Structures are given as structure tokens and as C-alpha cells.
Coordinates of N, CA and C and ligand atoms in Angstrom, one line a residue:
M123 N -12.1 14.6 -1.6 CA -13.2 13.6 -1.5 C -12.8 12.3 -1.0
I124 N -13.4 11.8 0.0 CA -13.1 10.5 0.6 C -13.7 9.4 -0.3
L125 N -12.8 8.5 -0.8 CA -13.3 7.4 -1.7 C -13.5 6.1 -0.8
P126 N -14.4 5.3 -1.3 CA -14.5 4.0 -0.6 C -13.3 3.1 -0.9
V127 N -12.9 2.3 0.1 CA -11.8 1.5 0.0 C -12.2 0.1 -0.4
V128 N -11.6 -0.4 -1.5 CA -11.9 -1.7 -2.0 C -11.3 -2.8 -1.1
V129 N -12.1 -3.8 -0.8 CA -11.6 -4.8 0.2 C -11.3 -6.2 -0.5
Y130 N -10.6 -7.0 0.3 CA -10.2 -8.3 -0.2 C -11.3 -9.0 -0.9
G131 N -11.0 -9.7 -2.0 CA -11.9 -10.4 -2.8 C -12.3 -9.6 -4.1
H132 N -12.0 -8.3 -4.2 CA -12.2 -7.6 -5.4 C -11.1 -7.8 -6.4
P133 N -11.4 -8.1 -7.6 CA -10.4 -8.4 -8.6 C -9.4 -7.3 -8.9
V134 N -9.8 -6.0 -8.6 CA -8.8 -4.9 -8.9 C -7.6 -5.0 -8.1
L135 N -7.7 -5.7 -6.9 CA -6.5 -5.8 -6.0 C -5.6 -6.8 -6.5
R136 N -5.9 -7.6 -7.6 CA -5.1 -8.6 -8.1 C -4.5 -8.3 -9.5
K137 N -4.7 -7.1 -9.9 CA -4.2 -6.6 -11.2 C -2.8 -6.1 -11.0
V138 N -1.9 -6.3 -12.0 CA -0.7 -5.6 -12.1 C -1.0 -4.2 -12.7
A139 N -0.8 -3.1 -11.9 CA -1.2 -1.8 -12.2 C -0.3 -1.2 -13.3
E140 N -0.9 -0.2 -14.0 CA -0.2 0.4 -15.2 C 0.4 1.7 -14.9
D141 N 1.5 2.0 -15.6 CA 2.1 3.3 -15.5 C 1.2 4.4 -15.9
I142 N 1.4 5.6 -15.4 CA 0.6 6.8 -15.9 C 1.6 7.8 -16.4
D143 N 1.1 8.8 -17.2 CA 1.9 9.9 -17.6 C 1.4 11.2 -17.0
R144 N 2.1 12.3 -17.2 CA 1.8 13.5 -16.4 C 0.4 14.1 -16.9
D145 N -0.1 13.6 -18.1 CA -1.4 14.1 -18.5 C -2.5 13.3 -18.0
Y146 N -2.3 12.4 -17.1 CA -3.3 11.5 -16.5 C -4.4 12.4 -16.0
D147 N -5.7 12.1 -16.4 CA -6.8 12.9 -16.0 C -6.9 13.2 -14.6
N148 N -7.0 14.5 -14.3 CA -7.3 15.0 -12.9 C -6.3 14.4 -11.9
L149 N -5.0 14.3 -12.3 CA -4.0 13.7 -11.4 C -3.9 14.3 -10.0
S150 N -3.8 15.6 -10.0 CA -3.6 16.3 -8.7 C -4.8 16.1 -7.8
K151 N -6.0 16.1 -8.4 CA -7.3 15.9 -7.6 C -7.3 14.4 -7.1
F152 N -6.8 13.5 -7.9 CA -6.8 12.1 -7.5 C -5.9 11.9 -6.3
I153 N -4.7 12.5 -6.4 CA -3.7 12.4 -5.3 C -4.3 13.0 -4.0
E154 N -4.9 14.1 -4.2 CA -5.5 14.8 -3.0 C -6.6 13.8 -2.4
D155 N -7.4 13.2 -3.2 CA -8.4 12.2 -2.7 C -7.8 11.0 -2.1
M156 N -6.6 10.6 -2.6 CA -5.9 9.5 -2.0 C -5.5 9.8 -0.6
W157 N -4.9 11.0 -0.4 CA -4.4 11.4 0.9 C -5.6 11.5 1.9
E158 N -6.7 12.1 1.4 CA -7.9 12.4 2.3 C -8.5 11.0 2.7
T159 N -8.5 10.1 1.7 CA -9.1 8.7 2.0 C -8.2 8.0 3.0
M160 N -6.8 8.1 2.8 CA -5.9 7.4 3.7 C -6.0 8.0 5.1
Y161 N -6.0 9.3 5.3 CA -6.0 9.9 6.6 C -7.4 9.6 7.3
H162 N -8.4 9.6 6.5 CA -9.8 9.4 7.1 C -9.8 8.0 7.7
A163 N -9.1 7.0 7.0 CA -9.2 5.6 7.4 C -8.0 5.3 8.4
D164 N -7.3 6.3 8.8 CA -6.1 6.1 9.7 C -5.1 5.2 9.2
G165 N -4.9 5.2 7.9 CA -3.8 4.4 7.3 C -2.5 5.1 7.2
V166 N -1.4 4.4 7.1 CA -0.1 5.0 6.8 C 0.3 5.0 5.4
G167 N -0.5 4.2 4.6 CA -0.2 4.1 3.1 C -1.5 3.7 2.4
L168 N -1.6 4.1 1.2 CA -2.7 3.8 0.3 C -2.3 3.7 -1.1
A169 N -2.7 2.6 -1.8 CA -2.3 2.5 -3.2 C -3.6 2.6 -4.1
A170 N -3.4 3.1 -5.3 CA -4.5 3.4 -6.1 C -5.5 2.2 -6.4
P171 N -4.9 1.0 -6.5 CA -5.9 -0.1 -6.7 C -6.9 -0.3 -5.5
Q172 N -6.4 0.2 -4.3 CA -7.3 0.1 -3.2 C -8.5 1.1 -3.2
V173 N -8.5 2.0 -4.2 CA -9.7 2.8 -4.4 C -10.2 2.5 -5.8
G174 N -9.9 1.3 -6.3 CA -10.4 0.8 -7.5 C -9.8 1.3 -8.8
V175 N -8.6 1.9 -8.7 CA -7.9 2.4 -9.9 C -6.6 1.7 -10.1
P176 N -6.5 0.9 -11.1 CA -5.3 0.0 -11.3 C -4.2 0.8 -12.0
V177 N -3.7 1.8 -11.3 CA -2.5 2.6 -11.8 C -1.4 2.5 -10.8
R178 N -0.1 2.8 -11.2 CA 1.0 2.6 -10.3 C 1.3 3.9 -9.6
L179 N 0.4 4.1 -8.6 CA 0.5 5.3 -7.7 C 0.2 4.8 -6.3
F180 N 1.0 5.3 -5.3 CA 0.7 5.1 -3.9 C 1.2 6.2 -3.1
V181 N 0.6 6.5 -2.0 CA 1.0 7.5 -1.0 C 1.3 6.9 0.3
I182 N 2.3 7.5 1.0 CA 2.7 7.0 2.3 C 2.9 8.2 3.2
D183 N 2.4 8.2 4.4 CA 2.8 9.1 5.5 C 3.1 8.3 6.7
G184 N 4.3 8.1 7.0 CA 4.7 7.2 8.2 C 4.9 8.0 9.4
S185 N 4.7 9.3 9.4 CA 5.2 10.1 10.5 C 4.5 9.8 11.8
D186 N 3.3 9.3 11.8 CA 2.6 8.9 13.0 C 3.3 7.7 13.8
L187 N 4.1 7.0 13.0 CA 4.8 5.8 13.6 C 6.2 6.1 14.0
A188 N 6.6 7.4 13.9 CA 8.0 7.8 14.1 C 8.5 7.6 15.5
N189 N 7.6 7.5 16.5 CA 8.0 7.3 17.9 C 8.6 5.9 18.0
D190 N 8.0 4.9 17.3 CA 8.5 3.5 17.4 C 9.6 3.3 16.3
H191 N 9.5 4.0 15.2 CA 10.5 3.8 14.1 C 11.0 5.1 13.7
P192 N 12.1 5.6 14.3 CA 12.7 6.9 14.0 C 13.0 7.1 12.5
E193 N 13.2 6.1 11.7 CA 13.5 6.3 10.3 C 12.2 6.8 9.5
L194 N 11.1 6.8 10.2 CA 9.9 7.3 9.6 C 9.6 8.8 9.8
M195 N 10.5 9.5 10.6 CA 10.4 10.9 10.9 C 10.3 11.7 9.6
G196 N 9.2 12.4 9.3 CA 9.1 13.2 8.1 C 8.9 12.4 6.9
F197 N 8.6 11.1 6.9 CA 8.5 10.3 5.7 C 7.1 10.4 5.2
K198 N 6.9 11.3 4.2 CA 5.6 11.5 3.5 C 5.9 11.7 2.1
Q199 N 5.4 10.8 1.2 CA 5.8 10.8 -0.2 C 4.7 10.2 -1.1
T200 N 4.6 10.8 -2.3 CA 3.8 10.2 -3.3 C 4.7 9.4 -4.3
F201 N 4.4 8.2 -4.6 CA 5.2 7.4 -5.5 C 4.4 7.1 -6.7
I202 N 4.9 7.4 -7.9 CA 4.3 7.2 -9.1 C 5.2 6.4 -10.0
N203 N 4.6 5.4 -10.7 CA 5.4 4.5 -11.7 C 6.6 3.9 -11.0
A204 N 6.5 3.5 -9.8 CA 7.6 3.0 -9.0 C 8.0 1.6 -9.5
R205 N 9.4 1.4 -9.4 CA 10.0 0.1 -9.6 C 11.0 -0.2 -8.5
I206 N 10.8 -1.2 -7.8 CA 11.8 -1.6 -6.8 C 12.9 -2.3 -7.6
V207 N 14.1 -1.8 -7.6 CA 15.2 -2.3 -8.4 C 16.2 -3.2 -7.6
E208 N 16.2 -3.0 -6.3 CA 17.0 -3.9 -5.4 C 16.3 -4.1 -4.1
E209 N 16.4 -5.4 -3.6 CA 15.9 -5.7 -2.3 C 17.0 -6.5 -1.7
D210 N 17.5 -6.0 -0.5 CA 18.5 -6.8 0.2 C 18.4 -6.5 1.7
G211 N 19.5 -6.7 2.4 CA 19.5 -6.5 3.8 C 18.9 -7.7 4.5
L212 N 19.1 -7.8 5.8 CA 18.6 -8.9 6.6 C 17.1 -9.0 6.6
P213 N 16.5 -10.2 6.4 CA 15.1 -10.3 6.4 C 14.6 -9.9 7.8
M214 N 13.5 -9.1 7.9 CA 12.9 -8.7 9.2 C 11.5 -9.0 9.2
T215 N 11.0 -9.4 10.4 CA 9.6 -9.8 10.6 C 8.9 -8.8 11.5
D216 N 7.7 -8.3 11.1 CA 6.9 -7.4 11.9 C 5.5 -7.6 11.5
Y217 N 4.6 -7.0 12.3 CA 3.2 -7.1 12.0 C 2.8 -6.1 11.0
E218 N 1.9 -6.5 10.1 CA 1.3 -5.6 9.1 C -0.2 -5.7 9.1
G219 N -0.8 -4.6 8.8 CA -2.3 -4.6 8.5 C -2.5 -3.9 7.2
C220 N -3.8 -3.8 6.8 CA -4.0 -3.2 5.5 C -5.5 -2.7 5.5
L221 N -5.7 -1.6 4.9 CA -7.1 -1.0 4.9 C -8.0 -1.9 4.0
S222 N -7.4 -2.7 3.1 CA -8.2 -3.6 2.3 C -8.5 -4.9 3.0
L223 N -7.9 -5.1 4.2 CA -8.0 -6.3 5.0 C -8.4 -6.0 6.4
P224 N -9.5 -5.3 6.6 CA -9.7 -4.8 8.0 C -9.8 -5.9 9.0
G225 N -9.2 -5.6 10.2 CA -9.3 -6.6 11.3 C -8.2 -7.7 11.2
I226 N -7.4 -7.7 10.2 CA -6.4 -8.7 10.1 C -5.0 -8.1 10.3
R227 N -4.2 -8.7 11.2 CA -2.9 -8.3 11.5 C -2.0 -9.5 11.6
E228 N -1.0 -9.6 10.8 CA -0.2 -10.8 10.8 C 1.3 -10.4 10.6
E229 N 2.1 -11.4 11.0 CA 3.6 -11.1 10.9 C 4.0 -11.4 9.4
V230 N 4.8 -10.5 8.9 CA 5.3 -10.7 7.5 C 6.8 -10.5 7.6
T231 N 7.6 -11.4 6.9 CA 9.0 -11.2 6.8 C 9.4 -10.6 5.4
R232 N 10.2 -9.6 5.5 CA 10.6 -8.9 4.2 C 12.1 -8.5 4.3
P233 N 12.7 -8.3 3.2 CA 14.1 -7.8 3.2 C 14.0 -6.4 3.8
S234 N 15.1 -6.0 4.5 CA 15.0 -4.8 5.3 C 15.6 -3.5 4.5
R235 N 16.0 -3.7 3.3 CA 16.5 -2.6 2.6 C 16.1 -2.7 1.1
I236 N 15.6 -1.6 0.6 CA 15.2 -1.6 -0.8 C 15.8 -0.4 -1.6
R237 N 15.9 -0.5 -2.9 CA 16.2 0.7 -3.7 C 15.1 0.8 -4.7
I238 N 14.5 2.0 -4.8 CA 13.3 2.2 -5.6 C 13.5 3.4 -6.5
Q239 N 13.0 3.3 -7.7 CA 13.0 4.4 -8.7 C 11.5 4.8 -9.0
Y240 N 11.2 6.0 -9.0 CA 9.8 6.5 -9.2 C 9.8 8.0 -9.5
V241 N 8.7 8.5 -9.9 CA 8.5 9.9 -10.0 C 7.5 10.4 -9.0
D242 N 7.7 11.6 -8.5 CA 6.8 12.2 -7.5 C 5.6 12.9 -8.2
E243 N 4.8 13.6 -7.5 CA 3.5 14.1 -8.0 C 3.8 15.2 -9.1
K244 N 5.1 15.7 -9.1 CA 5.5 16.7 -10.1 C 6.2 16.0 -11.3
F245 N 6.3 14.7 -11.2 CA 7.0 13.9 -12.2 C 8.5 14.1 -12.2
N246 N 9.0 14.6 -11.0 CA 10.4 14.6 -10.8 C 10.9 13.2 -10.5
P247 N 12.0 12.8 -11.2 CA 12.5 11.4 -10.9 C 13.3 11.3 -9.6
H248 N 13.1 10.1 -9.0 CA 13.9 9.8 -7.8 C 14.5 8.4 -7.9
D249 N 15.6 8.2 -7.2 CA 16.3 6.9 -7.1 C 16.8 6.9 -5.7
E250 N 16.1 6.1 -4.8 CA 16.4 6.2 -3.4 C 16.5 4.9 -2.7
V251 N 17.2 4.9 -1.6 CA 17.3 3.7 -0.8 C 16.6 3.9 0.5
Y252 N 15.8 2.9 0.9 CA 15.1 3.0 2.2 C 15.4 1.7 3.0
E253 N 15.3 1.9 4.4 CA 15.6 0.8 5.2 C 14.6 0.7 6.3
G254 N 14.6 -0.4 7.0 CA 13.7 -0.6 8.2 C 12.3 -0.5 7.9
F255 N 11.5 0.2 8.8 CA 10.1 0.2 8.6 C 9.6 1.0 7.4
A256 N 10.4 2.0 7.0 CA 10.1 2.7 5.8 C 10.1 1.7 4.6
A257 N 11.2 0.9 4.5 CA 11.2 -0.1 3.4 C 10.0 -1.0 3.5
R258 N 9.6 -1.4 4.7 CA 8.5 -2.3 4.8 C 7.2 -1.7 4.3
I259 N 6.9 -0.5 4.7 CA 5.7 0.2 4.2 C 5.7 0.3 2.7
I260 N 6.9 0.7 2.1 CA 7.0 0.8 0.7 C 6.7 -0.5 0.0
Q261 N 7.3 -1.6 0.5 CA 7.1 -2.9 -0.1 C 5.7 -3.3 0.0
H262 N 5.0 -3.0 1.1 CA 3.6 -3.3 1.2 C 2.8 -2.6 0.2
E263 N 3.0 -1.3 0.0 CA 2.2 -0.5 -1.0 C 2.6 -0.9 -2.4
Y264 N 3.9 -1.2 -2.6 CA 4.4 -1.6 -3.9 C 3.7 -2.9 -4.3
D265 N 3.5 -3.8 -3.3 CA 2.8 -5.1 -3.6 C 1.4 -4.8 -4.2
H266 N 0.8 -3.8 -3.6 CA -0.6 -3.5 -4.1 C -0.6 -3.2 -5.6
I267 N 0.4 -2.4 -6.1 CA 0.5 -2.1 -7.5 C 1.0 -3.3 -8.4
E268 N 1.4 -4.3 -7.7 CA 1.8 -5.6 -8.4 C 0.7 -6.7 -8.2
G269 N -0.4 -6.3 -7.7 CA -1.5 -7.3 -7.5 C -1.3 -8.2 -6.4
K270 N -0.5 -7.9 -5.4 CA -0.2 -8.8 -4.2 C -0.7 -8.2 -2.9
L271 N -1.0 -9.1 -2.0 CA -1.5 -8.6 -0.7 C -0.6 -9.3 0.4
F272 N -0.5 -8.7 1.6 CA 0.4 -9.3 2.6 C 0.0 -10.7 3.0
V273 N -1.2 -11.0 2.9 CA -1.6 -12.3 3.4 C -1.1 -13.4 2.4
D274 N -0.7 -13.0 1.2 CA -0.1 -14.0 0.3 C 1.2 -14.6 0.9
Y275 N 1.9 -13.9 1.8 CA 3.1 -14.4 2.4 C 2.9 -15.4 3.5
L276 N 1.7 -15.5 4.0 CA 1.5 -16.4 5.2 C 1.6 -17.8 4.9
G277 N 2.0 -18.6 5.9 CA 2.1 -20.0 5.7 C 0.8 -20.7 5.7
P278 N 0.7 -21.9 5.3 CA -0.6 -22.6 5.1 C -1.5 -22.6 6.4
L279 N -0.8 -22.7 7.6 CA -1.5 -22.8 8.8 C -2.2 -21.4 9.1
R280 N -1.4 -20.3 9.0 CA -2.0 -19.0 9.3 C -3.1 -18.7 8.3
K281 N -2.9 -19.1 7.0 CA -3.9 -18.9 6.0 C -5.2 -19.6 6.3
R282 N -5.1 -20.8 6.8 CA -6.3 -21.6 7.2 C -7.0 -20.9 8.4
L283 N -6.2 -20.4 9.3 CA -6.8 -19.7 10.5 C -7.5 -18.4 10.2
I284 N -7.1 -17.7 9.1 CA -7.8 -16.5 8.8 C -8.8 -16.6 7.7
K285 N -9.0 -17.8 7.2 CA -9.8 -18.0 6.0 C -11.3 -17.5 6.2
G286 N -11.8 -17.8 7.4 CA -13.2 -17.3 7.7 C -13.3 -15.8 7.7
K287 N -12.2 -15.1 8.3 CA -12.2 -13.7 8.3 C -12.1 -13.1 6.9
L288 N -11.3 -13.7 6.1 CA -11.2 -13.2 4.7 C -12.5 -13.4 4.0
N289 N -13.2 -14.5 4.1 CA -14.5 -14.7 3.5 C -15.4 -13.6 3.9
A290 N -15.4 -13.3 5.2 CA -16.4 -12.3 5.8 C -16.1 -10.9 5.2
I291 N -14.8 -10.6 5.1 CA -14.4 -9.3 4.5 C -14.9 -9.2 3.1
S292 N -14.7 -10.3 2.3 CA -15.0 -10.3 0.9 C -16.5 -10.0 0.6
V293 N -17.4 -10.3 1.6 CA -18.8 -10.0 1.4 C -19.2 -8.8 2.3
G294 N -18.2 -8.1 2.8 CA -18.5 -6.8 3.5 C -19.0 -7.0 4.9
K295 N -18.9 -8.2 5.5 CA -19.3 -8.4 6.9 C -18.1 -8.1 7.8
V296 N -17.9 -6.8 8.0 CA -16.7 -6.4 8.8 C -17.1 -5.0 9.4
D297 N -16.6 -4.8 10.6 CA -16.9 -3.6 11.3 C -15.8 -2.6 11.1
V298 N -16.0 -1.6 10.2 CA -14.9 -0.6 9.9 C -15.5 0.8 10.0
S299 N -14.6 1.8 10.2 CA -15.1 3.2 10.4 C -15.1 3.9 9.1
Y300 N -14.6 3.3 8.0 CA -14.6 3.9 6.7 C -15.5 3.1 5.7
R301 N -15.9 3.8 4.6 CA -16.7 3.2 3.6 C -15.9 2.2 2.8
I302 N -16.4 1.0 2.6 CA -15.7 0.0 1.8 C -16.5 -0.4 0.6
K303 N -15.8 -1.1 -0.4 CA -16.4 -1.5 -1.6 C -16.0 -3.0 -1.8
V304 N -17.0 -3.9 -2.0 CA -16.7 -5.3 -2.2 C -17.0 -5.6 -3.6
A305 N -16.4 -6.8 -4.0 CA -16.7 -7.3 -5.4 C -18.1 -7.7 -5.4
R306 N -18.7 -7.7 -6.6 CA -20.1 -8.1 -6.7 C -20.2 -9.0 -8.0
Ligands
LIG647 NI1 -2.4 -2.5 2.1

């Protein structure tokens, strides 16, 4: 089932999300809906708060970007109860967008290497290191479960320049191909 995507201005995007356990209601159906919603909206990642559910779960499929970023070849993963335990490497800058911020693309600087601990959809534990664009996508999705958005990293000038766009998004005045949900 394709779920509506919560957009900028909705308070659920600002919550620090909660861990879940393996008995979480309808977990496999929820994960299935997350994938379906992400692919329908042409996203490379989607976090549960973006469909209005403040739990520590996100899905990523970076394989469409593997031509530009070889480290994304075959990178498809469900992350549950994730904790980034190390961030290092040279800071790198690249453009980011977000399904919750349609029409906005801005440069964001992030550490290029992370170590993350999480469980997958079967609750098998993982402790992994990611670099490059894979690390960037994970950090972006991880921010969602920490109540952060990539526009938080912009300087005051860029923030001022996109303020009008953000206001328009928050009231749903935006042209998107997927169903959205605004705060009310
Ligand atoms: Ni996002």
C-alpha cells in the first residue's frame, strides 16, 4: 500500500523516533509499504517518520545511483533501531533532496565515513562501515529518525533564500507526483 508522504512543517518530522521490537504490529507489512511508497515516489531512501510513524526504521535502495556512485551497487537495506556510533573521514559536499521537501535541492557537507549498528527486517544484528554516497544516504535517513532535516545544515543565507519554498511546502502548495500529508 502506498502511503502519503509527510512534508516539511509536520511535527512528526521533528520527533526523536523510538526503537521497536520484533513484535511490532504488522512489521513486515509496514516495511513492504515503506518500499512501495519509496519506489512510487522515486526516492532512494525513506524513513518511518516520513509516513507519520515515529519509529527507528528506514529503508534505502541506492542501486539507481550506482552509475555515478559505484559504492551503491547492490546497496539495498532495511535499517531498524540504528545507531551511528562513529562518524569520520574527510567532510564531503554534495547535493541532497528529500521526499518531505519536494522541489528543494541543496548542498550539504557531511563526514564521508560512518559506522552504524542496527538490526535488519529479521532482527539480525549488523555492525557496518559505509563510505562515500552510501554513508551520505544513511546519514540523511538517520537524521529523519533523530528529528532532523537536511535544510537544518544550511547557512543563514541559503535558509533565507528557500524560506518561501518551505512555507509553500508546509501548506501543501507544491507540485509532486505522490500523495503528501501536511500538518494541520
Ligand atoms: Ni529525506
